[in-house]
CSV table of N, CA and C in Angstrom, one decimal:
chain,number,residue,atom,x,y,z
J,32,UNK,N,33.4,0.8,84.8
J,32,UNK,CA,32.3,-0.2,84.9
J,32,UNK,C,32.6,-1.1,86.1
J,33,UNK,N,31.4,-1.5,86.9
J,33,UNK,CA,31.7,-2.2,87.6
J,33,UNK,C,31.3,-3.6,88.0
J,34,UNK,N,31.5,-4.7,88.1
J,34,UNK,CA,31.1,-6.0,88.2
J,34,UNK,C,29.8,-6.4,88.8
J,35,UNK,N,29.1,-5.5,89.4
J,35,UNK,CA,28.3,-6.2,90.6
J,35,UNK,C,26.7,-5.9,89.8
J,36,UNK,N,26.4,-6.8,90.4
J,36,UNK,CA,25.0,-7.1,89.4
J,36,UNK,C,24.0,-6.0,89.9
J,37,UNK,N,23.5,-5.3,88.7
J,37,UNK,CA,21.9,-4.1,88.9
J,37,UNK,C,20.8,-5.0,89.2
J,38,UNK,N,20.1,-4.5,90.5
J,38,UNK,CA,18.6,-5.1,90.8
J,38,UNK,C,18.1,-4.5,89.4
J,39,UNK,N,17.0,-5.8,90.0
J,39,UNK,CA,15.9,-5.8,88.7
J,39,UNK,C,14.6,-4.9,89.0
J,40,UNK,N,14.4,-4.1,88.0
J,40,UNK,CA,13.2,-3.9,88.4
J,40,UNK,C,12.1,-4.4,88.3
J,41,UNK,N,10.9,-3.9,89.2
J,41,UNK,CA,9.8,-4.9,89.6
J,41,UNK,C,8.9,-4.8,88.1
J,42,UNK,N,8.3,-5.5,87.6
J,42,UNK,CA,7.2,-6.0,86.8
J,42,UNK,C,6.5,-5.0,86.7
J,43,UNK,N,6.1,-4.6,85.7
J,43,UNK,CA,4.9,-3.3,85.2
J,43,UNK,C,3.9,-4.5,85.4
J,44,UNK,N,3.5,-5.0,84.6
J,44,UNK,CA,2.3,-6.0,84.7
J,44,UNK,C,2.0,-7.1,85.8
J,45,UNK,N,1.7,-6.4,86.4
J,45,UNK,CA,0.7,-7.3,87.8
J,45,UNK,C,0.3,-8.3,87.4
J,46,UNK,N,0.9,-9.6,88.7
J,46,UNK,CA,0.4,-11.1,88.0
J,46,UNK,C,-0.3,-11.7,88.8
J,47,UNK,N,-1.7,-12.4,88.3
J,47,UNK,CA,-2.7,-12.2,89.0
J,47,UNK,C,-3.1,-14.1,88.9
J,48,UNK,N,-3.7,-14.4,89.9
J,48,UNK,CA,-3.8,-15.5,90.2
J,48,UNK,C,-4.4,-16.3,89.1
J,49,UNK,N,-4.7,-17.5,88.6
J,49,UNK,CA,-5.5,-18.0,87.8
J,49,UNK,C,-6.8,-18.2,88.1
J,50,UNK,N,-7.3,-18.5,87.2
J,50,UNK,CA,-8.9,-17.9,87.7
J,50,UNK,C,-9.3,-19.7,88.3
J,51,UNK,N,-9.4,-20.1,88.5
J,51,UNK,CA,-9.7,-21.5,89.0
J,51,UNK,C,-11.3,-22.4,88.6
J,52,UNK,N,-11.9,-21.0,88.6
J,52,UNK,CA,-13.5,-21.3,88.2
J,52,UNK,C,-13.7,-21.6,87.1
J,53,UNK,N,-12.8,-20.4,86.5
J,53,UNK,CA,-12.7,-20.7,84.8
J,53,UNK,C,-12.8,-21.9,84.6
J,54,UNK,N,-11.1,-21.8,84.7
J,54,UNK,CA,-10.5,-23.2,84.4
J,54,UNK,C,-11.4,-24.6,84.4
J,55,UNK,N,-12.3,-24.7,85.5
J,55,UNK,CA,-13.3,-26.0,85.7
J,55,UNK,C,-14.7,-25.4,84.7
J,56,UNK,N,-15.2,-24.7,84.4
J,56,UNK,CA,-16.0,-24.1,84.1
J,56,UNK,C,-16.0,-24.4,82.5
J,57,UNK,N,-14.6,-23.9,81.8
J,57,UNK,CA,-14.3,-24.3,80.6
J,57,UNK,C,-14.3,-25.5,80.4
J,58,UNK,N,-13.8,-26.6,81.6
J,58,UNK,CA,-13.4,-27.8,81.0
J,58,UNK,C,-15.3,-28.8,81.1
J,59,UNK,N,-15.8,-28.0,82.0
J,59,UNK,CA,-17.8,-29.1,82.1
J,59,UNK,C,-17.9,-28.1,80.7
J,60,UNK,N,-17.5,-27.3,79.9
J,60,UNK,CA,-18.3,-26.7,78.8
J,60,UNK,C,-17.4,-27.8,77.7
J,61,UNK,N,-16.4,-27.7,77.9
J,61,UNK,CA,-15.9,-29.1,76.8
J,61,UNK,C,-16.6,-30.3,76.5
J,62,UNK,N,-16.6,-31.0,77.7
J,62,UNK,CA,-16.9,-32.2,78.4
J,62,UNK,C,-18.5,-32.5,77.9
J,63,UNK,N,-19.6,-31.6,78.3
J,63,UNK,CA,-20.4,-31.1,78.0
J,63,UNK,C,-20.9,-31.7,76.2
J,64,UNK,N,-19.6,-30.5,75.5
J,64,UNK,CA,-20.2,-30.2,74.6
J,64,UNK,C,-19.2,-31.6,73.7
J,65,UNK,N,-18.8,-32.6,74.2
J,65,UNK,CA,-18.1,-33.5,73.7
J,65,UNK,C,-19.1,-34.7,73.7
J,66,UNK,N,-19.6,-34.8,75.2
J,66,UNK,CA,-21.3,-35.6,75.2
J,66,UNK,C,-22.1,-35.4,74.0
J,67,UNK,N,-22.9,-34.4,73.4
J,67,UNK,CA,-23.3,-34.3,72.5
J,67,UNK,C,-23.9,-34.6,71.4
J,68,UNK,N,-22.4,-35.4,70.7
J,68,UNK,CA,-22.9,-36.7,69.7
J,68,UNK,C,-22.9,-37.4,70.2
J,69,UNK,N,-22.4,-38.0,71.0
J,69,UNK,CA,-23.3,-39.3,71.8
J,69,UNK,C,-24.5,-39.1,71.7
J,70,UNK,N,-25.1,-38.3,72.6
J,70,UNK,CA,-26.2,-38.1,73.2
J,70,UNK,C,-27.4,-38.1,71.7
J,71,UNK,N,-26.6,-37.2,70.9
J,71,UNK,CA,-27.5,-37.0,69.5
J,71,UNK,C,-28.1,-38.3,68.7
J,72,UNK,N,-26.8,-39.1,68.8
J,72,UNK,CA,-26.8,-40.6,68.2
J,72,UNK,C,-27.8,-41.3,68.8
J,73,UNK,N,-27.6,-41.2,70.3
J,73,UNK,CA,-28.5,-42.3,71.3
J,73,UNK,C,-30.1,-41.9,70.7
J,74,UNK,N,-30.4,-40.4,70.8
J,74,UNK,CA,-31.4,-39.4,70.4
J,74,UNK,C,-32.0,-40.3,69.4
J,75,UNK,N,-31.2,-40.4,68.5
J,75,UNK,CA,-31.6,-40.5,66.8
J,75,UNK,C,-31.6,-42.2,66.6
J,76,UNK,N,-31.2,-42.7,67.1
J,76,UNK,CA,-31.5,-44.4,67.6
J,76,UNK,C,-32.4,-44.8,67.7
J,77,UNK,N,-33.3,-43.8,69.1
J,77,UNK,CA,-34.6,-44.0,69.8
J,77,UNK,C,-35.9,-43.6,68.9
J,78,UNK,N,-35.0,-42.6,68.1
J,78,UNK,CA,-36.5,-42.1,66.9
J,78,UNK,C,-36.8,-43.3,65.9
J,79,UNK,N,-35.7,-43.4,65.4
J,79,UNK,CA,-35.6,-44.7,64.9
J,79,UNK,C,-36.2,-45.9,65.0
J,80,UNK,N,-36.2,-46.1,65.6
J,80,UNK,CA,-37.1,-47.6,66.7
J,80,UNK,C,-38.7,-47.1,66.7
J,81,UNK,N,-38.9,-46.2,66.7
J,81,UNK,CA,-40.6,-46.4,66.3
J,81,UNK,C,-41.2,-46.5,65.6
J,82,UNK,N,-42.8,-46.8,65.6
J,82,UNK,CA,-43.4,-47.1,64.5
J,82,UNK,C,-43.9,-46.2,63.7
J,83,UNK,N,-43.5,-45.1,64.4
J,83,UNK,CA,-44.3,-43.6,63.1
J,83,UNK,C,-43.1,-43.5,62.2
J,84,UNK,N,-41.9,-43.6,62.5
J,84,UNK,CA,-40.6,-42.9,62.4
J,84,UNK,C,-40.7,-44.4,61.0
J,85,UNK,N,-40.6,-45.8,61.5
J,85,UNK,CA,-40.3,-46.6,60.1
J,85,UNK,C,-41.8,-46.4,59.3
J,86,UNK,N,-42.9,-46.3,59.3
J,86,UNK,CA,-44.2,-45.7,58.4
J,86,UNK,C,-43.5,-44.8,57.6
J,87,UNK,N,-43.5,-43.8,58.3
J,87,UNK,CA,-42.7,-42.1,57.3
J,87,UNK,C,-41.4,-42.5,56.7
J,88,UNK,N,-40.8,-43.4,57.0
J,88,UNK,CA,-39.8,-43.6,56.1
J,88,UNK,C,-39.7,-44.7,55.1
J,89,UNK,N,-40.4,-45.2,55.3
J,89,UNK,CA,-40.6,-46.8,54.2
J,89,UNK,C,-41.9,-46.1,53.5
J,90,UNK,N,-43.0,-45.5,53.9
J,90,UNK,CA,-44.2,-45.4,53.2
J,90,UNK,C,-44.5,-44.2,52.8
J,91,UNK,N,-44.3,-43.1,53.8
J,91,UNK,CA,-44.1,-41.3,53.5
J,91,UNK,C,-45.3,-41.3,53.9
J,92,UNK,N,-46.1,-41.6,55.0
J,92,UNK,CA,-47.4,-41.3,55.6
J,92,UNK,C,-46.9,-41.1,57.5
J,93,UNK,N,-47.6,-40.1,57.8
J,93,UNK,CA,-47.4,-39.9,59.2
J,93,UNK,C,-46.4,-38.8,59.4
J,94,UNK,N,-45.6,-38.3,58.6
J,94,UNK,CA,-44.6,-37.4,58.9
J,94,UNK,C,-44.6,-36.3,59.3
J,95,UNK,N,-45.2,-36.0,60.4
J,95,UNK,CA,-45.1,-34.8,61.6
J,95,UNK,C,-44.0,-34.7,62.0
J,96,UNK,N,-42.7,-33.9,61.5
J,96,UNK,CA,-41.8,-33.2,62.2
J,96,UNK,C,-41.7,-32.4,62.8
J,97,UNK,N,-40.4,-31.9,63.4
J,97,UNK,CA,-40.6,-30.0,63.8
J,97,UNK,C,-39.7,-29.8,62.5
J,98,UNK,N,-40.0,-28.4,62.2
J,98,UNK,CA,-39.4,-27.4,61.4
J,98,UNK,C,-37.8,-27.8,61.1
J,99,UNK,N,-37.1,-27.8,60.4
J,99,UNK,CA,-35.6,-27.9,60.5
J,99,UNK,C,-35.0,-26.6,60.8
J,100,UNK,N,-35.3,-25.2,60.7
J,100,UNK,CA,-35.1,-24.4,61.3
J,100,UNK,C,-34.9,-24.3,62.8
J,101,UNK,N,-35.8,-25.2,63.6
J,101,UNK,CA,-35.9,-25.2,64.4
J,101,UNK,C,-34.4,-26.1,66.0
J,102,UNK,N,-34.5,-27.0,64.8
J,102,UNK,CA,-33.1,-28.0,64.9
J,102,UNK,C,-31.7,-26.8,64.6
J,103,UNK,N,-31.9,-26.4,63.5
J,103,UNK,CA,-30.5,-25.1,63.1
J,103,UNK,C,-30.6,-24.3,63.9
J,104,UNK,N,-31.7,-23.7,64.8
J,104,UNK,CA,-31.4,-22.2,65.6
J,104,UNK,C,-30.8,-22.9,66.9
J,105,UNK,N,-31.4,-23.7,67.4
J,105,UNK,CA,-30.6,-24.8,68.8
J,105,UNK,C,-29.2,-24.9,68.5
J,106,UNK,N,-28.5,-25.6,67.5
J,106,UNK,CA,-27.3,-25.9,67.2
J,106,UNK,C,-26.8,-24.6,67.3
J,107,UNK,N,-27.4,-23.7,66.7
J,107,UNK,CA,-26.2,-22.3,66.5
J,107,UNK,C,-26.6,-21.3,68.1
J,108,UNK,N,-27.2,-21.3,68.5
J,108,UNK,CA,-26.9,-21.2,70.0
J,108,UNK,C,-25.9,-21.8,70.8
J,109,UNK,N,-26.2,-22.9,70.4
J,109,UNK,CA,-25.5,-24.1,70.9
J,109,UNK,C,-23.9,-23.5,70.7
J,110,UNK,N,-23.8,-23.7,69.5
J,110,UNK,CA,-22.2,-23.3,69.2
J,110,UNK,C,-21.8,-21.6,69.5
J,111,UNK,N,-22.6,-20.4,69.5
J,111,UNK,CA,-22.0,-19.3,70.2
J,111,UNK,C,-21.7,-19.7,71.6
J,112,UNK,N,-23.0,-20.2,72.3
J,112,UNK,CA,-22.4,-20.3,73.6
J,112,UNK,C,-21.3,-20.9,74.1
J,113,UNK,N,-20.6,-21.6,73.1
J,113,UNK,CA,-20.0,-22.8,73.8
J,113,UNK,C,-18.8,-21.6,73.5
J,114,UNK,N,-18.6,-21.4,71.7
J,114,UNK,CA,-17.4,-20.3,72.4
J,114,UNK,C,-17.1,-18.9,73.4
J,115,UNK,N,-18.1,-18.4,72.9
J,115,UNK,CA,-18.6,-17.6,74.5
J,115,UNK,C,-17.7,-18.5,75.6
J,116,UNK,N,-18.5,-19.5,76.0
J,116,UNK,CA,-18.0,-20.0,77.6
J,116,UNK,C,-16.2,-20.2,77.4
J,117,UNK,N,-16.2,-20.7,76.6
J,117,UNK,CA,-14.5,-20.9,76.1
J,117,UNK,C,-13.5,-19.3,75.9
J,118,UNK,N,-14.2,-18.3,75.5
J,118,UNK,CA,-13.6,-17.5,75.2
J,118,UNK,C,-13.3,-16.8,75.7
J,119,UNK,N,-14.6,-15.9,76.8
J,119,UNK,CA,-14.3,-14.7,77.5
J,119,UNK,C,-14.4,-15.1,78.9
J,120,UNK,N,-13.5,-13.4,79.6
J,120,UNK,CA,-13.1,-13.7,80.5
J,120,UNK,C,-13.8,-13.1,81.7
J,121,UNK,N,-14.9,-12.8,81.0
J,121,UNK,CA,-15.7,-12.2,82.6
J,121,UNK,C,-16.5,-13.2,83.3
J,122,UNK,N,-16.3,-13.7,84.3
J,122,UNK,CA,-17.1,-14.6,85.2
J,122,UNK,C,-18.4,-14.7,85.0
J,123,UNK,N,-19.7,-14.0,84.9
J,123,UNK,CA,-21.1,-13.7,84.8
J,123,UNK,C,-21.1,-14.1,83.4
J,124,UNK,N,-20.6,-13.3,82.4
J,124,UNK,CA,-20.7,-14.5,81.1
J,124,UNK,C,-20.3,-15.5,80.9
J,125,UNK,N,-19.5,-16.0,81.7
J,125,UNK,CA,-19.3,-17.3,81.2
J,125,UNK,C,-19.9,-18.3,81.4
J,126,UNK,N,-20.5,-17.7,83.0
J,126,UNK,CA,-21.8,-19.1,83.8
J,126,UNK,C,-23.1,-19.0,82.8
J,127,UNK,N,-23.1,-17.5,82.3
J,127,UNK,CA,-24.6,-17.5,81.4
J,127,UNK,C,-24.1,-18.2,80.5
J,128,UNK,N,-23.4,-18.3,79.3
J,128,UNK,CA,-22.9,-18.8,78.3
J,128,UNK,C,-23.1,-20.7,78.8
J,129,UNK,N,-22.6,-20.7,79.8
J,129,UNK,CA,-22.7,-22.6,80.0
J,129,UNK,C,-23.8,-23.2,80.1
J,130,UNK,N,-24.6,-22.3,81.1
J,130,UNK,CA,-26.4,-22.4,81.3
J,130,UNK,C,-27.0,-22.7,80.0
J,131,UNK,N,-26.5,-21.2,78.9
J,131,UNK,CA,-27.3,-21.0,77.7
J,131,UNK,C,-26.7,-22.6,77.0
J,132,UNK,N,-25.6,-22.9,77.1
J,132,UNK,CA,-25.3,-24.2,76.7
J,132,UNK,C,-25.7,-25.5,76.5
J,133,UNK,N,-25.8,-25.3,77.9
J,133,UNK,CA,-26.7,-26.6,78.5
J,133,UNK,C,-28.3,-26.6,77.8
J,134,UNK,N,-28.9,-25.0,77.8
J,134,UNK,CA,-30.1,-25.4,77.7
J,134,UNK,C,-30.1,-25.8,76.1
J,135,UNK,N,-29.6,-25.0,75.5
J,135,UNK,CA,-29.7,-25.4,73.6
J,135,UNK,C,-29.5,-27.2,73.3
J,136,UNK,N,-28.6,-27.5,74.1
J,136,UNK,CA,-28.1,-29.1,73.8
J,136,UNK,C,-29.5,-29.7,74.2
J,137,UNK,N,-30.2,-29.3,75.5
J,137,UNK,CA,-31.1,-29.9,75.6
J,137,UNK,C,-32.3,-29.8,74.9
J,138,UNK,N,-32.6,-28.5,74.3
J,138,UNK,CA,-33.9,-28.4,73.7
J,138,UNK,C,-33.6,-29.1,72.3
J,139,UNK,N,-32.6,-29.0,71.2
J,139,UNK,CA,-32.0,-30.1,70.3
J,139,UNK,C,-32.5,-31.3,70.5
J,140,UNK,N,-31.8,-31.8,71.8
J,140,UNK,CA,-32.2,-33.4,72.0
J,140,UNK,C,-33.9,-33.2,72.0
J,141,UNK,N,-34.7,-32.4,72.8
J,141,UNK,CA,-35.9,-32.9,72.9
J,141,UNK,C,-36.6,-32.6,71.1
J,142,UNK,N,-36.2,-31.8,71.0
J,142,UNK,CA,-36.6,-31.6,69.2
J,142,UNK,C,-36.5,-33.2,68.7
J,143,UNK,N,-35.0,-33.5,68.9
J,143,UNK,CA,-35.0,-34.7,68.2
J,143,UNK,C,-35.7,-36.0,68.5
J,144,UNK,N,-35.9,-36.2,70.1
J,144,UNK,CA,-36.7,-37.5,70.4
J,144,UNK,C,-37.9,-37.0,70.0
J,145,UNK,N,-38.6,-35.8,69.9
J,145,UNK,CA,-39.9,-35.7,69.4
J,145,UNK,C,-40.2,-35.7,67.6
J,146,UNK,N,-39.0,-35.9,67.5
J,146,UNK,CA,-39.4,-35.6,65.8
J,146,UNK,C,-39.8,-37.3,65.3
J,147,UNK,N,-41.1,-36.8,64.5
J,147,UNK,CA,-41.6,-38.0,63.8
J,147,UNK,C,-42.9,-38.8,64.8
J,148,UNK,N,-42.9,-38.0,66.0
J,148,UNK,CA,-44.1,-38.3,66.8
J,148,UNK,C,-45.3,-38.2,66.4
């Protein structure tokens, strides 16, 4: 046996750059999806403050809502997409997944400033 050191062999597994887009892509779908209660709160403040919104709740007259189904199917979009964007690694889904993101948070919010109108 002899003393001198065996080269290494090279890596089976090819190592490939980080994806960079991701990386920022995931972190506006966090960020994003961390706004949210805020945003919902602010939402639900503003409904608050009007005069159909305290009628329907002190007297039970005027209460035109939307559907609460309607609020549930937003939210649960809302939450596939977000892990979608978080999870996979194909580029083209993941910008649809943020889009689809962005748009559920927003149709939510508008559900919500309109409810009680």
């Amino acid at each position: 046996m002899s003393n001198a050191p065996r080269p290494r062999a090279a890596s089976p597994v090819p190592v490939t750059p980080p994806d960079a887009e991701g990386v920022r892509l995931r972190k506006r779908s966090m960020v994003w999806a961390g706004m949210f209660v805020p945003a919902s709160l602010l939402a639900g403040l503003l409904v608050l403050t009007r005069e159909n919104t305290a009628r329907c709740l002190t007297y039970g007259e005027a209460c035109d809502s939307a559907p609460g189904s309607l609020f549930v199917a937003a939210l649960v979009i809302f939450v596939v997409a977000l892990v979608t964007a978080q999870s996979t690694a194909r580029p083209d889904v993941r910008r649809a997944a943020f889009r689809t993101q962005l748009g559920a948070q927003g149709v939510f919010l508008l559900f919500l400033l309109t409810a009680f109108a």
